[in-house]
Amino acid sequence: QYRPIIVEKHHECLEQALDVGGPPTVKECDALVAEEPDCGGFFMFAPEHPDWKCRCCTEEGAEGGPKSDQWNVYKVQAPRPAEPGAGDEVSKEKYKPAVHARKQECDEQALDVGFIPSIAKCDAVVAAEPKCGAHFMFSKRHPDWHCRCCTPAGADDGPANPQWDVYAVQAPVPDSRKAALSPAALDPTIGLPVDRGPRPE
């Protein structure tokens, strides 16, 4: 018989990885999370409000989250699918987010591409969207705030915000969507004062 294992009572995840939908029970939430490769080994669920959906934590984001009277953090007990071994023909390298700027938004947003439940999937969607540059902003704690891409030159110097991070797209994107480097960035001597006096022999 299934018995939920609570690791953080009346708390949320410190960092959410994925909204896996609205199963009505902790047991069903457990099983769904176990099937998701983007999830860590823990999830948050509100027994009195299953309509708030089942949300898994990141690998390091289970403990120390915000207090909440309705949420609990649980340990995943369902078996995880076996990952392909080194000798298997089909192997999938685990996605690792490339943080460009922590606790910051895009300086200029190009597009709200909608609700995307994980950073990896946001990365792939942004790469396929021609209106986007090569960076996007994503809130791990609030994936319901949507995946939003930056303009080609709008990834740097955006507003500070503890809920957002800016990531570099890792899926292939055309060079035309990447920020063009300024002449000074290409040649650091550009713009330096020139001594017009006699040159040493």
Short mmCIF file of C-alpha atoms in Angstrom, two decimals:
data_model
loop_
_atom_site.label_atom_id
_atom_site.label_comp_id
_atom_site.label_asym_id
_atom_site.label_seq_id
_atom_site.Cartn_x
_atom_site.Cartn_y
_atom_site.Cartn_z
CA GLN A 1 0.00 0.00 0.00
CA TYR A 2 1.29 3.44 -0.96
CA ARG A 3 2.26 5.70 1.94
CA PRO A 4 3.41 9.23 1.07
CA ILE A 5 6.81 10.26 2.43
CA ILE A 6 6.77 13.95 3.38
CA VAL A 7 10.22 15.56 3.50
CA GLU A 8 9.07 19.18 3.97
CA LYS A 9 5.64 19.65 5.57
CA HIS A 10 3.86 22.93 4.79
CA HIS A 11 6.56 24.01 2.34
CA GLU A 12 6.96 24.39 -1.41
CA CYS A 13 9.98 23.37 -3.48
CA LEU A 14 12.84 25.83 -3.33
CA GLU A 15 13.00 25.52 -7.13
CA GLN A 16 10.31 23.96 -9.30
CA ALA A 17 11.40 21.99 -12.35
CA LEU A 18 8.12 21.06 -14.00
CA ASP A 19 4.33 21.28 -13.76
CA VAL A 20 3.31 17.71 -14.62
CA GLY A 21 -0.44 18.29 -14.65
CA GLY A 22 -3.38 17.73 -12.32
CA PRO A 23 -3.54 14.19 -10.93
CA PRO A 24 -6.04 13.93 -8.05
CA THR A 25 -3.82 12.08 -5.56
CA VAL A 26 -0.28 12.12 -4.17
CA LYS A 27 0.27 8.57 -5.42
CA GLU A 28 -0.61 9.47 -9.02
CA CYS A 29 1.54 12.59 -8.80
CA ASP A 30 4.43 10.41 -7.60
CA ALA A 31 4.06 8.11 -10.61
CA LEU A 32 3.94 10.99 -13.11
CA VAL A 33 7.02 12.67 -11.64
CA ALA A 34 8.97 9.40 -11.80
CA GLU A 35 8.40 9.32 -15.57
CA GLU A 36 9.74 12.84 -16.14
CA PRO A 37 13.51 13.07 -16.83
CA ASP A 38 13.45 16.83 -16.09
CA CYS A 39 12.32 16.19 -12.49
CA GLY A 40 14.46 15.50 -9.44
CA GLY A 41 13.55 13.00 -6.75
CA PHE A 42 10.96 15.17 -4.98
CA PHE A 43 7.68 16.90 -5.76
CA MET A 44 5.19 19.30 -4.18
CA PHE A 45 1.47 18.57 -3.90
CA ALA A 46 -1.45 20.24 -2.12
CA PRO A 47 -3.80 17.45 -0.92
CA GLU A 48 -6.67 19.88 -0.32
CA HIS A 49 -6.15 21.57 -3.70
CA PRO A 50 -5.23 18.98 -6.36
CA ASP A 51 -6.38 21.56 -8.93
CA TRP A 52 -3.15 23.44 -8.12
CA LYS A 53 -1.45 20.59 -9.96
CA CYS A 54 1.50 18.35 -9.28
CA ARG A 55 4.88 20.11 -9.48
CA CYS A 56 8.28 18.48 -9.21
CA CYS A 57 11.40 20.04 -7.74
CA THR A 58 14.78 20.41 -9.40
CA GLU A 59 17.59 18.05 -8.33
CA GLU A 60 18.83 20.53 -5.71
CA GLY A 61 15.57 22.38 -5.10
CA ALA A 62 13.59 20.21 -2.68
CA GLU A 63 14.48 21.74 0.68
CA GLY A 64 14.39 25.27 2.03
CA GLY A 65 11.47 26.49 -0.07
CA PRO A 66 8.78 29.00 0.95
CA LYS A 67 6.41 28.08 3.76
CA SER A 68 2.83 27.27 2.75
CA ASP A 69 -0.10 25.90 4.73
CA GLN A 70 -1.38 23.97 1.70
CA TRP A 71 1.71 22.45 0.07
CA ASN A 72 3.96 19.59 1.15
CA VAL A 73 7.14 18.32 -0.48
CA TYR A 74 7.21 14.54 -1.00
CA LYS A 75 9.87 12.00 -1.93
CA VAL A 76 9.37 10.14 -5.22
CA GLN A 77 8.82 6.44 -4.51
CA ALA A 78 7.78 5.15 -7.93
CA PRO A 79 10.62 3.50 -9.90
CA ARG A 80 12.39 5.76 -12.39
CA PRO A 81 12.83 4.53 -15.99
CA ALA A 82 16.26 3.03 -16.62
CA GLU A 83 18.60 5.39 -18.45
CA PRO A 84 20.41 4.09 -21.55
CA GLY A 85 23.77 2.53 -20.69
CA ALA A 86 27.10 3.41 -22.23
CA GLY A 87 26.83 0.45 -24.61
CA ASP A 88 23.35 1.30 -25.87
CA GLU A 89 23.05 2.67 -29.37
CA VAL A 90 20.56 5.29 -28.26
CA SER A 91 21.90 7.60 -25.58
CA LYS A 92 20.57 10.98 -24.56
CA GLU A 93 22.87 13.53 -22.99
CA LYS A 94 21.20 15.20 -20.03
CA TYR A 95 20.34 18.83 -20.64
CA LYS A 96 22.26 21.29 -18.48
CA PRO A 97 20.99 24.89 -18.51
CA ALA A 98 23.53 27.54 -19.55
CA VAL A 99 22.86 30.51 -17.26
CA HIS A 100 23.77 33.79 -18.95
CA ALA A 101 22.62 36.17 -16.18
CA ARG A 102 21.26 35.16 -12.77
CA LYS A 103 18.36 36.98 -11.09
CA GLN A 104 17.84 39.17 -14.11
CA GLU A 105 15.35 39.65 -16.95
CA CYS A 106 16.03 40.30 -20.63
CA ASP A 107 16.80 43.94 -21.31
CA GLU A 108 14.40 43.63 -24.25
CA GLN A 109 11.92 40.78 -24.70
CA ALA A 110 11.17 39.59 -28.22
CA LEU A 111 8.36 37.12 -27.62
CA ASP A 112 6.29 35.37 -24.96
CA VAL A 113 6.26 31.81 -26.33
CA GLY A 114 3.72 30.64 -23.75
CA PHE A 115 3.63 28.17 -20.90
CA ILE A 116 6.57 25.79 -21.25
CA PRO A 117 7.07 23.58 -18.19
CA SER A 118 10.87 23.24 -18.21
CA ILE A 119 14.04 25.11 -19.17
CA ALA A 120 15.06 22.38 -21.63
CA LYS A 121 11.76 22.58 -23.50
CA CYS A 122 11.82 26.40 -23.42
CA ASP A 123 15.30 26.24 -24.98
CA ALA A 124 14.06 24.04 -27.83
CA VAL A 125 10.97 26.17 -28.52
CA VAL A 126 12.98 29.42 -28.54
CA ALA A 127 15.52 27.91 -30.95
CA ALA A 128 12.70 27.15 -33.39
CA GLU A 129 11.17 30.64 -33.16
CA PRO A 130 12.63 33.02 -35.79
CA LYS A 131 11.52 36.13 -33.88
CA CYS A 132 13.77 35.22 -30.93
CA GLY A 133 17.43 35.92 -30.32
CA ALA A 134 19.84 33.42 -28.78
CA HIS A 135 18.78 33.92 -25.14
CA PHE A 136 15.61 33.51 -23.09
CA MET A 137 14.34 34.24 -19.60
CA PHE A 138 12.70 31.59 -17.43
CA SER A 139 11.49 31.46 -13.82
CA LYS A 140 12.15 28.06 -12.27
CA ARG A 141 9.93 28.92 -9.31
CA HIS A 142 7.12 30.21 -11.52
CA PRO A 143 7.06 28.33 -14.85
CA ASP A 144 3.47 29.59 -15.18
CA TRP A 145 4.99 33.02 -15.94
CA HIS A 146 5.85 31.58 -19.35
CA CYS A 147 8.99 31.17 -21.40
CA ARG A 148 10.11 34.51 -22.86
CA CYS A 149 12.91 35.06 -25.35
CA CYS A 150 15.16 38.09 -25.65
CA THR A 151 15.82 40.08 -28.82
CA PRO A 152 19.22 39.35 -30.45
CA ALA A 153 20.80 42.32 -28.64
CA GLY A 154 18.51 42.30 -25.58
CA ALA A 155 20.01 39.65 -23.29
CA ASP A 156 22.34 41.86 -21.22
CA ASP A 157 21.77 44.59 -18.63
CA GLY A 158 18.10 43.82 -18.04
CA PRO A 159 16.21 44.65 -14.82
CA ALA A 160 17.28 42.78 -11.69
CA ASN A 161 14.65 40.28 -10.54
CA PRO A 162 15.23 37.43 -8.04
CA GLN A 163 12.58 35.26 -9.74
CA TRP A 164 14.05 35.22 -13.27
CA ASP A 165 17.28 34.04 -14.89
CA VAL A 166 18.47 34.60 -18.46
CA TYR A 167 19.75 31.51 -20.29
CA ALA A 168 21.75 31.00 -23.48
CA VAL A 169 19.97 28.86 -26.07
CA GLN A 170 21.88 25.60 -26.52
CA ALA A 171 19.86 24.24 -29.42
CA PRO A 172 21.25 25.39 -32.81
CA VAL A 173 20.23 28.91 -33.90
CA PRO A 174 21.31 30.87 -37.02
CA ASP A 175 24.13 33.39 -36.59
CA SER A 176 21.72 36.11 -37.73
CA ARG A 177 19.82 35.71 -34.45
CA LYS A 178 22.90 36.14 -32.28
CA ALA A 179 23.98 39.54 -30.98
CA ALA A 180 26.52 41.22 -33.24
CA LEU A 181 29.70 42.18 -31.42
CA SER A 182 30.60 45.84 -31.45
CA PRO A 183 33.88 46.88 -33.13
CA ALA A 184 35.33 47.63 -29.68
CA ALA A 185 34.52 44.11 -28.50
CA LEU A 186 36.26 42.62 -31.53
CA ASP A 187 39.30 44.92 -31.20
CA PRO A 188 39.88 46.30 -27.68
CA THR A 189 42.32 48.93 -29.02
CA ILE A 190 39.50 50.73 -30.84
CA GLY A 191 38.70 54.01 -29.14
CA LEU A 192 42.03 54.34 -27.31
CA PRO A 193 43.69 57.79 -27.51
CA VAL A 194 46.42 58.14 -30.13
CA ASP A 195 49.64 60.01 -29.33
CA ARG A 196 50.25 62.29 -32.30
CA GLY A 197 53.82 63.13 -31.22
CA PRO A 198 56.95 61.71 -32.83
CA ARG A 199 57.18 57.93 -32.78
CA PRO A 200 60.23 56.31 -31.16
CA GLU A 201 62.87 55.14 -33.61
#
